Short mmCIF file of C-alpha atoms in Angstrom, two decimals:
data_model
loop_
_atom_site.label_atom_id
_atom_site.label_comp_id
_atom_site.label_asym_id
_atom_site.label_seq_id
_atom_site.Cartn_x
_atom_site.Cartn_y
_atom_site.Cartn_z
CA MET I 1 -19.94 -26.91 5.38
CA GLY I 2 -21.13 -28.31 8.68
CA GLU I 3 -21.98 -26.51 11.89
CA PRO I 4 -19.04 -24.93 13.74
CA GLY I 5 -19.43 -27.31 16.67
CA SER I 6 -19.51 -26.42 20.34
CA LEU I 7 -17.91 -23.00 20.01
CA VAL I 8 -20.51 -21.02 21.95
CA THR I 9 -19.51 -20.30 25.53
CA GLY I 10 -21.33 -18.44 28.22
CA ASP I 11 -18.98 -15.47 28.37
CA ARG I 12 -18.87 -15.07 24.60
CA ALA I 13 -22.63 -15.07 23.91
CA GLY I 14 -23.90 -11.54 23.30
CA GLY I 15 -20.42 -10.09 22.59
CA ARG I 16 -18.54 -9.15 19.43
CA SER I 17 -15.60 -10.99 17.87
CA TRP I 18 -13.27 -10.58 14.92
CA CYS I 19 -13.55 -12.98 11.99
CA LEU I 20 -12.71 -13.43 8.29
CA ARG I 21 -16.05 -13.32 6.44
CA ARG I 22 -16.11 -15.45 3.26
CA VAL I 23 -16.96 -13.12 0.38
CA GLY I 24 -20.32 -13.93 -1.19
CA MET I 25 -21.16 -16.70 1.32
CA ASN I 26 -22.93 -16.96 4.68
CA ALA I 27 -20.80 -19.94 5.67
CA GLU I 28 -17.17 -20.98 6.16
CA TRP I 29 -16.26 -17.83 8.15
CA LEU I 30 -12.97 -18.05 10.08
CA LEU I 31 -13.11 -17.01 13.75
CA LEU I 32 -10.18 -14.95 15.15
CA GLU I 33 -10.11 -15.77 18.87
CA ASP I 34 -8.28 -13.32 21.15
CA GLY I 35 -4.97 -14.69 22.41
CA ASN I 36 -4.93 -17.65 20.00
CA GLU I 37 -2.85 -18.11 16.87
CA VAL I 38 -4.89 -19.08 13.79
CA THR I 39 -3.25 -21.12 11.02
CA VAL I 40 -4.84 -21.80 7.63
CA GLY I 41 -3.82 -24.43 5.06
CA ARG I 42 -4.67 -27.78 3.53
CA GLY I 43 -2.55 -29.79 6.02
CA PHE I 44 -3.80 -31.61 9.11
CA GLY I 45 -1.95 -29.56 11.77
CA VAL I 46 -3.64 -26.21 11.05
CA THR I 47 -6.54 -24.45 12.79
CA TYR I 48 -8.72 -24.30 9.66
CA GLN I 49 -8.22 -26.86 6.88
CA LEU I 50 -9.07 -25.54 3.40
CA VAL I 51 -9.25 -28.32 0.78
CA SER I 52 -9.97 -26.87 -2.64
CA LYS I 53 -12.33 -28.99 -4.76
CA ILE I 54 -11.17 -27.21 -7.93
CA CYS I 55 -7.39 -27.13 -7.48
CA PRO I 56 -5.93 -28.99 -4.46
CA LEU I 57 -2.49 -27.34 -4.80
CA MET I 58 -3.94 -23.81 -4.71
CA ILE I 59 -3.72 -23.77 -0.86
CA SER I 60 -0.38 -24.83 0.66
CA ARG I 61 -0.17 -27.18 3.63
CA ASN I 62 0.53 -24.27 6.01
CA HIS I 63 -0.57 -21.32 3.88
CA CYS I 64 -0.69 -18.38 6.32
CA VAL I 65 -0.70 -17.47 10.03
CA LEU I 66 -2.91 -14.89 11.81
CA LYS I 67 -2.11 -13.70 15.33
CA GLN I 68 -2.24 -10.65 17.58
CA ASN I 69 0.79 -8.45 18.31
CA ALA I 70 1.71 -6.93 21.67
CA GLU I 71 -0.83 -4.10 21.20
CA GLY I 72 -3.66 -6.56 20.44
CA GLN I 73 -3.70 -5.73 16.71
CA TRP I 74 -4.39 -8.70 14.41
CA THR I 75 -1.64 -9.45 11.88
CA ILE I 76 -1.20 -11.83 8.93
CA MET I 77 1.93 -13.58 7.60
CA ASP I 78 2.46 -15.51 4.35
CA ASN I 79 4.13 -18.77 5.44
CA LYS I 80 6.07 -19.27 2.14
CA SER I 81 2.90 -20.34 0.31
CA LEU I 82 3.14 -21.36 -3.35
CA ASN I 83 0.36 -19.11 -4.71
CA GLY I 84 0.67 -16.32 -2.15
CA VAL I 85 -1.49 -14.22 0.16
CA TRP I 86 -2.99 -10.94 -1.13
CA LEU I 87 -3.98 -8.01 1.12
CA ASN I 88 -6.11 -5.34 -0.56
CA GLY I 89 -4.85 -6.38 -4.00
CA GLU I 90 -1.13 -6.40 -3.02
CA ARG I 91 0.80 -9.67 -2.65
CA LEU I 92 2.52 -10.06 0.73
CA GLU I 93 6.20 -10.83 1.08
CA PRO I 94 6.84 -14.29 2.60
CA LEU I 95 7.49 -14.37 6.36
CA GLU I 96 6.73 -10.63 6.65
CA ILE I 97 4.11 -9.54 9.23
CA TYR I 98 1.38 -7.12 8.08
CA SER I 99 -1.34 -5.49 10.21
CA ILE I 100 -4.95 -6.00 9.16
CA HIS I 101 -7.89 -3.71 9.90
CA LYS I 102 -11.64 -3.83 9.64
CA GLY I 103 -12.77 -3.87 6.00
CA ASP I 104 -9.48 -5.23 4.59
CA HIS I 105 -9.76 -7.75 1.74
CA ILE I 106 -7.69 -10.96 2.04
CA GLN I 107 -7.22 -13.39 -0.88
CA LEU I 108 -5.62 -16.84 -0.58
CA GLY I 109 -4.19 -18.06 -3.90
CA VAL I 110 -4.86 -16.71 -7.39
CA PRO I 111 -7.89 -16.89 -9.71
CA LEU I 112 -8.00 -19.61 -12.35
CA GLU I 113 -7.67 -18.57 -15.98
CA ASN I 114 -11.44 -18.85 -16.53
CA LYS I 115 -12.37 -17.13 -13.23
CA GLU I 116 -12.40 -13.48 -12.27
CA ASN I 117 -12.02 -14.05 -8.51
CA ALA I 118 -10.05 -16.49 -6.40
CA GLU I 119 -11.81 -19.39 -4.66
CA TYR I 120 -10.92 -18.22 -1.14
CA GLU I 121 -11.56 -14.50 -0.59
CA TYR I 122 -12.30 -13.01 2.84
CA GLU I 123 -13.14 -9.65 4.41
CA VAL I 124 -11.91 -8.67 7.89
CA THR I 125 -14.92 -7.73 10.04
CA GLU I 126 -16.19 -7.59 13.62
CA GLU I 127 -19.65 -9.11 14.13
CA ASP I 128 -22.05 -9.92 16.93
CA TRP I 129 -21.64 -13.47 18.16
CA GLU I 130 -25.28 -14.41 17.45
CA ARG I 131 -24.87 -13.19 13.86
CA MET I 132 -21.49 -14.88 13.38
CA TYR I 133 -22.03 -18.27 15.04
CA PRO I 134 -24.25 -19.96 12.39
CA CYS I 135 -21.76 -19.01 9.66
CA LEU I 136 -18.52 -20.18 11.28
CA ALA I 137 -16.40 -22.91 9.73
CA PRO I 138 -15.47 -25.89 11.96
CA LYS I 139 -11.92 -26.15 13.17
CA ASN I 140 -9.68 -28.94 11.94
CA GLY I 141 -9.64 -30.71 15.33
CA GLN I 142 -13.44 -30.62 15.61
CA MET I 143 -13.82 -32.15 12.15
CA ILE I 144 -11.47 -35.02 13.05
CA GLU I 145 -13.35 -35.76 16.30
CA LYS I 146 -16.68 -35.60 14.47
CA ASN I 147 -15.50 -38.03 11.79
CA LYS I 148 -14.14 -40.40 14.44
CA GLY I 149 -17.45 -40.37 16.29
CA LEU I 150 -19.33 -40.94 13.07
CA ARG I 151 -17.18 -43.94 12.18
CA THR I 152 -17.56 -45.41 15.69
CA LYS I 153 -21.35 -45.11 15.63
CA ARG I 154 -21.74 -46.53 12.14
CA LYS I 155 -19.22 -49.35 12.31
CA PHE I 156 -20.82 -52.70 11.57
CA SER I 157 -19.54 -56.20 12.37
CA PHE I 158 -20.31 -58.90 9.88
CA ASP I 159 -20.23 -61.46 12.73
CA GLU I 160 -23.79 -60.40 13.59
CA LEU I 161 -24.84 -61.73 10.20
CA GLU I 162 -23.57 -65.21 11.18
CA GLY I 163 -25.78 -65.52 14.30
CA PRO I 164 -27.98 -68.58 15.16
CA GLY I 165 -30.40 -69.72 12.52
CA ALA I 166 -33.33 -69.31 14.92
CA GLU I 167 -33.38 -65.62 14.11
CA GLY I 168 -34.75 -66.37 10.68
CA PRO I 169 -34.39 -64.67 7.34
CA SER I 170 -36.52 -61.71 8.32
CA ASN I 171 -34.25 -60.89 11.23
CA LEU I 172 -31.16 -61.22 9.01
CA LYS I 173 -32.78 -58.93 6.43
CA SER I 174 -33.53 -56.30 9.06
CA LYS I 175 -29.89 -56.39 10.22
CA ILE I 176 -28.59 -56.06 6.71
CA SER I 177 -30.89 -53.10 6.16
CA LYS I 178 -29.19 -51.32 9.08
CA VAL I 179 -25.76 -51.47 7.46
CA SER I 180 -24.37 -47.99 6.87
CA CYS I 181 -21.16 -47.58 4.93
CA GLU I 182 -18.13 -46.07 6.49
CA PRO I 183 -16.17 -43.38 4.64
CA GLY I 184 -14.85 -45.22 1.63
CA GLN I 185 -17.90 -47.60 1.30
CA PRO I 186 -20.12 -46.00 -1.33
CA VAL I 187 -23.19 -48.31 -1.05
CA LYS I 188 -26.04 -48.38 1.49
CA LEU I 189 -28.69 -51.17 1.60
CA HIS I 190 -32.28 -50.30 2.61
CA GLU I 191 -35.10 -52.53 3.77
CA LYS I 192 -36.63 -52.72 0.30
CA GLY I 193 -33.41 -54.14 -1.11
CA GLU I 194 -32.55 -51.06 -3.19
CA VAL I 195 -28.92 -50.32 -3.88
CA VAL I 196 -28.28 -46.58 -3.54
CA SER I 197 -25.11 -44.78 -4.60
CA PRO I 198 -23.48 -42.90 -1.70
CA PRO I 199 -23.03 -39.11 -1.56
CA SER I 200 -19.62 -37.81 -2.41
CA GLU I 201 -18.89 -36.56 1.14
CA TYR I 202 -18.68 -40.18 2.44
CA LEU I 203 -15.75 -40.99 0.17
CA ASN I 204 -12.16 -40.80 1.25
CA PRO I 205 -11.23 -37.08 1.72
CA LYS I 206 -7.83 -37.54 0.08
CA LEU I 207 -9.38 -39.22 -2.96
CA THR I 208 -12.04 -36.51 -3.22
CA SER I 209 -9.45 -33.74 -3.03
CA LEU I 210 -7.38 -35.36 -5.77
CA GLU I 211 -10.32 -36.14 -8.10
CA PRO I 212 -10.34 -34.03 -11.30
CA SER I 213 -13.19 -31.61 -11.83
CA GLU I 214 -13.93 -32.93 -15.33
CA LYS I 215 -14.04 -36.61 -16.34
CA THR I 216 -13.44 -37.71 -19.90
CA THR I 217 -13.10 -41.08 -21.50
CA GLY I 218 -9.52 -40.34 -22.48
CA ALA I 219 -6.58 -39.07 -20.44
CA HIS I 220 -7.45 -37.19 -17.25
CA VAL I 221 -5.94 -33.71 -16.98
CA TYR I 222 -5.32 -32.31 -13.51
CA PRO I 223 -6.90 -28.87 -13.17
CA GLY I 224 -4.87 -26.04 -11.70
CA PRO I 225 -4.54 -22.25 -11.65
CA ALA I 226 -3.35 -20.53 -14.80
CA GLY I 227 -0.43 -18.99 -12.91
CA VAL I 228 0.87 -22.43 -11.86
CA ILE I 229 0.59 -23.90 -15.40
CA GLU I 230 2.25 -20.86 -17.03
CA LEU I 231 4.97 -20.83 -14.39
CA HIS I 232 5.58 -24.53 -15.04
CA ARG I 233 5.89 -23.90 -18.79
CA LYS I 234 8.35 -21.05 -18.22
CA LYS I 235 10.40 -23.20 -15.86
CA GLN I 236 10.50 -26.02 -18.37
CA LYS I 237 12.25 -23.63 -20.76
CA ALA I 238 14.50 -22.27 -18.03
CA SER I 239 15.90 -25.48 -16.50
CA ASN I 240 15.36 -29.27 -16.56
CA PRO I 241 12.25 -29.40 -18.80
CA SER I 242 12.32 -33.18 -19.21
CA ALA I 243 12.09 -33.83 -15.45
CA SER I 244 9.06 -31.55 -15.01
CA GLN I 245 7.32 -33.05 -18.07
CA SER I 246 7.90 -36.59 -16.84
CA SER I 247 6.54 -35.62 -13.40
CA LEU I 248 3.35 -34.28 -14.95
CA GLU I 249 2.91 -37.37 -17.15
CA LEU I 250 3.42 -39.62 -14.11
CA PHE I 251 0.91 -37.50 -12.22
CA LYS I 252 -1.70 -38.01 -14.97
CA VAL I 253 -1.11 -41.78 -15.12
CA THR I 254 -1.45 -42.07 -11.36
CA MET I 255 -4.70 -40.13 -11.40
CA SER I 256 -6.09 -42.53 -14.02
CA ARG I 257 -5.04 -45.53 -11.88
CA ILE I 258 -6.72 -44.04 -8.81
CA LEU I 259 -9.94 -43.49 -10.72
CA LYS I 260 -9.87 -47.08 -12.01
CA LEU I 261 -9.27 -48.43 -8.50
CA LYS I 262 -12.13 -46.31 -7.20
CA THR I 263 -14.46 -47.73 -9.86
CA GLN I 264 -13.36 -51.31 -9.10
CA MET I 265 -13.87 -50.74 -5.40
CA GLN I 266 -17.39 -49.42 -5.94
CA GLU I 267 -18.25 -52.39 -8.18
CA LYS I 268 -16.89 -54.79 -5.59
CA GLN I 269 -18.92 -53.12 -2.84
CA VAL I 270 -22.08 -53.39 -4.94
CA ALA I 271 -21.31 -57.08 -5.56
CA VAL I 272 -20.76 -57.68 -1.81
CA MET I 273 -24.09 -56.10 -0.93
CA ASN I 274 -25.87 -58.06 -3.66
CA VAL I 275 -24.39 -61.31 -2.38
CA LYS I 276 -25.42 -60.41 1.18
CA LYS I 277 -28.92 -59.77 -0.05
CA GLN I 278 -29.15 -63.03 -2.03
CA THR I 279 -27.63 -65.28 0.64
CA GLN I 280 -29.75 -64.52 3.66
CA GLU I 281 -28.93 -67.70 5.61
CA GLY I 282 -25.36 -68.57 4.81
CA ASN I 283 -22.60 -68.55 2.25
CA SER I 284 -20.46 -66.50 4.64
CA LYS I 285 -17.27 -67.76 3.00
CA MET I 286 -18.12 -65.97 -0.24
CA ILE I 287 -18.93 -62.82 1.72
CA VAL I 288 -15.65 -63.01 3.65
CA LYS I 289 -13.72 -63.57 0.42
CA MET I 290 -15.33 -60.62 -1.30
CA GLU I 291 -14.85 -58.47 1.79
CA GLN I 292 -11.17 -59.46 1.79
CA GLU I 293 -10.91 -58.46 -1.88
CA LEU I 294 -12.61 -55.22 -1.03
CA GLN I 295 -10.15 -54.56 1.79
CA ASP I 296 -7.27 -55.36 -0.56
CA LEU I 297 -8.60 -52.86 -3.06
CA GLN I 298 -8.97 -50.30 -0.32
CA SER I 299 -5.40 -50.92 0.85
CA GLN I 300 -4.11 -50.68 -2.70
CA LEU I 301 -6.06 -47.45 -3.15
CA CYS I 302 -4.60 -46.02 0.06
CA VAL I 303 -1.09 -46.92 -1.11
CA GLU I 304 -1.76 -45.25 -4.46
CA GLN I 305 -3.07 -42.18 -2.67
CA ALA I 306 0.01 -42.02 -0.45
CA GLN I 307 2.28 -42.36 -3.47
CA GLN I 308 0.28 -39.74 -5.30
CA GLN I 309 0.56 -37.37 -2.32
CA ALA I 310 4.32 -37.93 -2.24
CA ARG I 311 4.53 -37.22 -5.98
CA VAL I 312 2.46 -34.07 -5.52
CA GLU I 313 4.80 -32.88 -2.78
CA GLN I 314 7.83 -33.73 -4.93
CA LEU I 315 6.31 -31.83 -7.85
CA GLU I 316 5.63 -28.86 -5.59
CA LYS I 317 9.22 -28.98 -4.34
CA THR I 318 10.47 -29.12 -7.94
CA PHE I 319 8.34 -26.11 -8.82
CA GLN I 320 9.81 -24.16 -5.88
CA GLU I 321 13.39 -25.07 -6.85
CA GLU I 322 12.81 -24.08 -10.46
CA GLN I 323 11.16 -20.86 -9.29
CA GLN I 324 14.22 -20.04 -7.18
CA HIS I 325 16.45 -20.79 -10.16
CA LEU I 326 14.31 -18.54 -12.34
CA GLN I 327 14.51 -15.78 -9.73
CA GLY I 328 18.30 -16.13 -9.75
CA LEU I 329 18.34 -15.74 -13.53
CA GLU I 330 16.09 -12.71 -13.28
CA LYS I 331 18.40 -11.24 -10.63
CA GLU I 332 21.46 -11.71 -12.86
CA GLN I 333 19.59 -10.14 -15.76
CA GLY I 334 18.64 -7.24 -13.48
CA GLU I 335 22.30 -6.72 -12.52
CA GLU I 336 23.29 -6.57 -16.18
CA ASP I 337 20.53 -4.05 -16.83
CA LEU I 338 21.77 -1.99 -13.90
CA LYS I 339 25.32 -2.00 -15.29
CA HIS I 340 24.04 -0.90 -18.68
CA GLN I 341 21.97 1.86 -17.09
CA LEU I 342 25.00 2.93 -15.03
CA ALA I 343 27.15 3.18 -18.16
CA GLN I 344 24.49 5.28 -19.87
CA ALA I 345 24.25 7.49 -16.79
CA LEU I 346 28.03 8.01 -16.81
CA GLN I 347 27.95 9.00 -20.47
CA GLU I 348 25.13 11.43 -19.82
CA HIS I 349 27.07 12.81 -16.84
CA GLN I 350 30.17 13.41 -18.96
CA ALA I 351 28.12 15.14 -21.65
CA LEU I 352 26.48 17.28 -18.98
CA MET I 353 29.89 18.22 -17.51
CA GLU I 354 31.13 19.29 -20.95
CA GLU I 355 28.01 21.37 -21.44
CA LEU I 356 28.52 22.94 -18.01
CA ASN I 357 32.13 23.80 -18.87
CA ARG I 358 31.05 25.51 -22.09
CA SER I 359 28.33 27.36 -20.19
CA LYS I 360 30.89 28.39 -17.58
CA LYS I 361 33.16 29.93 -20.22
CA ASP I 362 30.21 31.76 -21.74
CA PHE I 363 29.18 33.08 -18.34
CA GLU I 364 32.73 34.24 -17.59
CA ALA I 365 32.78 36.21 -20.85
CA ILE I 366 29.40 37.74 -20.00
CA ILE I 367 30.59 38.62 -16.48
CA GLN I 368 33.71 40.32 -17.84
CA ALA I 369 31.59 42.38 -20.24
CA LYS I 370 29.25 43.31 -17.41
CA ASN I 371 32.22 44.32 -15.24
CA LYS I 372 33.46 46.64 -17.96
CA GLU I 373 30.01 48.17 -18.30
CA LEU I 374 29.84 48.54 -14.51
CA GLU I 375 33.20 50.35 -14.41
CA GLN I 376 32.07 52.67 -17.15
CA THR I 377 28.80 53.30 -15.34
CA LYS I 378 30.72 53.96 -12.12
CA GLU I 379 32.89 56.57 -13.83
CA GLU I 380 29.84 58.22 -15.32
CA LYS I 381 28.15 58.18 -11.92
CA GLU I 382 31.17 59.85 -10.34
CA LYS I 383 31.06 62.54 -13.02
CA VAL I 384 27.35 63.11 -12.41
CA GLN I 385 27.99 63.27 -8.65
CA ALA I 386 30.68 65.87 -9.15
CA GLN I 387 28.37 67.92 -11.33
CA LYS I 388 25.63 67.64 -8.73
CA GLU I 389 27.96 68.80 -6.00
CA GLU I 390 29.01 71.71 -8.14
CA VAL I 391 25.38 72.69 -8.72
CA LEU I 392 24.65 72.45 -5.00
CA SER I 393 27.64 74.58 -4.21
CA HIS I 394 26.44 77.16 -6.66
CA VAL I 395 22.97 77.09 -5.12
CA ASN I 396 24.45 77.56 -1.66
CA ASP I 397 26.40 80.52 -2.93
CA VAL I 398 23.22 81.98 -4.39
CA LEU I 399 21.41 81.43 -1.11
CA GLU I 400 24.17 83.02 0.91
CA ASN I 401 24.57 85.97 -1.41
CA GLU I 402 21.04 86.67 -2.61
CA LEU I 403 18.64 85.27 0.01
CA GLN I 404 20.33 86.55 3.18
CA CYS I 405 19.28 89.60 5.07
CA ILE I 406 22.08 92.20 5.05
CA ILE I 407 21.16 93.33 8.56
CA CYS I 408 21.16 89.93 10.47
CA SER I 409 23.14 87.83 7.92
CA GLU I 410 20.45 85.09 8.14
CA TYR I 411 18.09 83.74 5.54
CA PHE I 412 15.04 85.94 5.15
CA ILE I 413 12.39 85.46 7.84
CA GLU I 414 9.06 86.95 6.74
CA ALA I 415 10.78 88.79 3.88
CA VAL I 416 9.54 92.30 2.91
CA THR I 417 10.50 94.30 -0.15
CA LEU I 418 10.88 98.11 0.02
CA ASN I 419 9.94 100.64 -2.61
CA CYS I 420 13.56 100.59 -3.76
CA ALA I 421 13.24 96.82 -4.53
CA HIS I 422 15.66 95.70 -1.76
CA SER I 423 14.49 92.92 0.58
CA PHE I 424 14.99 92.46 4.32
CA CYS I 425 13.60 90.49 7.24
CA SER I 426 10.40 92.09 8.56
CA TYR I 427 11.81 92.15 12.10
CA CYS I 428 15.19 93.56 10.97
CA ILE I 429 13.76 96.47 8.87
CA ASN I 430 11.34 97.45 11.63
CA GLU I 431 14.21 97.68 14.13
CA TRP I 432 16.25 99.64 11.54
CA MET I 433 13.45 102.13 10.90
CA LYS I 434 13.41 103.00 14.62
CA ARG I 435 16.71 104.77 14.03
CA LYS I 436 16.58 105.77 10.36
CA ILE I 437 13.86 105.83 7.72
CA GLU I 438 16.05 105.02 4.76
CA CYS I 439 17.22 101.91 2.94
CA PRO I 440 20.34 100.38 4.52
CA ILE I 441 21.71 99.59 1.08
CA CYS I 442 20.80 102.52 -1.27
CA ARG I 443 19.99 105.15 1.37
CA LYS I 444 16.66 106.05 -0.27
CA ASP I 445 13.73 107.04 1.85
CA ILE I 446 11.45 104.21 2.79
CA LYS I 447 7.98 104.95 1.54
CA SER I 448 6.43 101.43 1.39
CA LYS I 449 6.94 97.80 2.49
CA THR I 450 5.55 94.74 0.68
CA HIS I 451 5.45 91.21 2.16
CA SER I 452 7.13 88.73 -0.29
CA LEU I 453 5.46 85.28 -0.13
CA VAL I 454 7.52 83.98 -3.05
CA LEU I 455 10.78 84.52 -1.16
CA ASP I 456 9.38 82.91 2.01
CA ASN I 457 8.20 79.78 0.17
CA CYS I 458 11.45 79.45 -1.79
CA ILE I 459 13.60 79.85 1.34
CA ASN I 460 11.49 77.30 3.34
CA LYS I 461 11.82 74.64 0.62
CA MET I 462 15.57 75.20 0.30
CA VAL I 463 16.05 75.06 4.09
CA ASP I 464 14.28 71.68 4.18
CA ASN I 465 17.12 70.25 2.07
CA LEU I 466 19.87 71.70 4.28
CA SER I 467 21.43 70.25 7.44
CA SER I 468 19.54 69.78 10.69
CA GLU I 469 21.69 72.40 12.44
CA VAL I 470 20.59 75.11 9.99
CA LYS I 471 16.94 74.07 10.45
CA GLU I 472 17.14 74.16 14.27
CA ARG I 473 18.89 77.54 14.29
CA ARG I 474 16.20 79.03 11.99
CA ILE I 475 13.40 77.66 14.19
CA VAL I 476 14.98 79.11 17.36
CA LEU I 477 15.49 82.47 15.65
CA ILE I 478 11.84 82.63 14.49
CA ARG I 479 10.61 81.79 18.03
CA GLU I 480 12.82 84.49 19.64
CA ARG I 481 11.67 87.19 17.24
CA LYS I 482 8.01 86.36 17.86
CA GLU I 483 8.54 86.62 21.62
CA GLU I 484 10.18 90.02 21.27
CA GLN I 485 7.33 91.33 19.21
#
């Protein structure tokens, strides 16, 4: 790939720019200029023209478009390409806009059946301009201007060969040695009279792009990606196989004719140069005749190339139509599959509803049994509650009858037991003994008093389970008796 031309500007030098770096190569990088839309394809109206030497139909005429959105983010769009655009291993939907970021992997087309990677693979990156500039690919417009300038500089008029005889044979030989072939003229004559075959880049670009990668003595087979060939075979079975087969056969025949014309043209050019070398002083009529034949061959070759290009476009259009037809068939098949799946889902739903109904009946029976058990438990609980209330009532009676002081009619406070075994509050018996020294119950003389801790602890625990009013009254009574003492 040639130099990227006059792309360096004063304001850009020393800065950083976005580009698509060709994977595995330090050349053919695609510059993403801010504010400009970048188009890529094999056609002539794109920013960067990619002409595959392995498979010309791999890249469509307008394959994809890269541009910035309103926020300045670079995006990519597949412009209905035949072999697609792949972003990080996922194929993009046609005419859908996807954002790209630094480090993303972009693939144009698909790998051939004997290749692991596609021919055109790029990585989105941002590089310094000095690092990027030597690796940039030339734009399509710059290539056209360069080729025009090259043809203008190297164009040679055969009238100079027919000058006055005074120049002599040596002068004529020096002029002939300066002849340089235009694109399409594969022979160059040097001063020593050697005939040298031209490099392949000086041939017609269209012919070069359509030339097969392998030449055999038999029929020439046009190379292409495995996906395209397999898709063509599937489409032949799907619809109109005879038309596609005839188009391929015609394509092969045309390629053979183009190769034959190319060979004839090269032979004719060699013959013209040999005649020019042998006839240094004259015989211009023979030269003109052979040049005319050469021009005729070139015209015929151009016509064949134009027809071949038209056939290629027609074949591509046929492939697209058959692909759309195949997609329609796949869509119909998908609808039938959906109907079948829907019917199966309905059957499963009905079976599930029946199972739910059976489960519902079982649960209702279980709930009824649980309700019966709950009613029985409720009755038993009521019986236990009644028994508990009866026990509490009995305890209250015991407390009122056995644990109350007969003097103050309150529960014992600091209970004391006399020698006659009767118990009273300590405060109450002391006040009683100020008047009489005898038991208030049995009238026996009081000889001793014993403090009863058991009664105090029992009464305190029982009072804790009684109402708050009883507790407050007992606390107030205890405080009053302590103050009086």
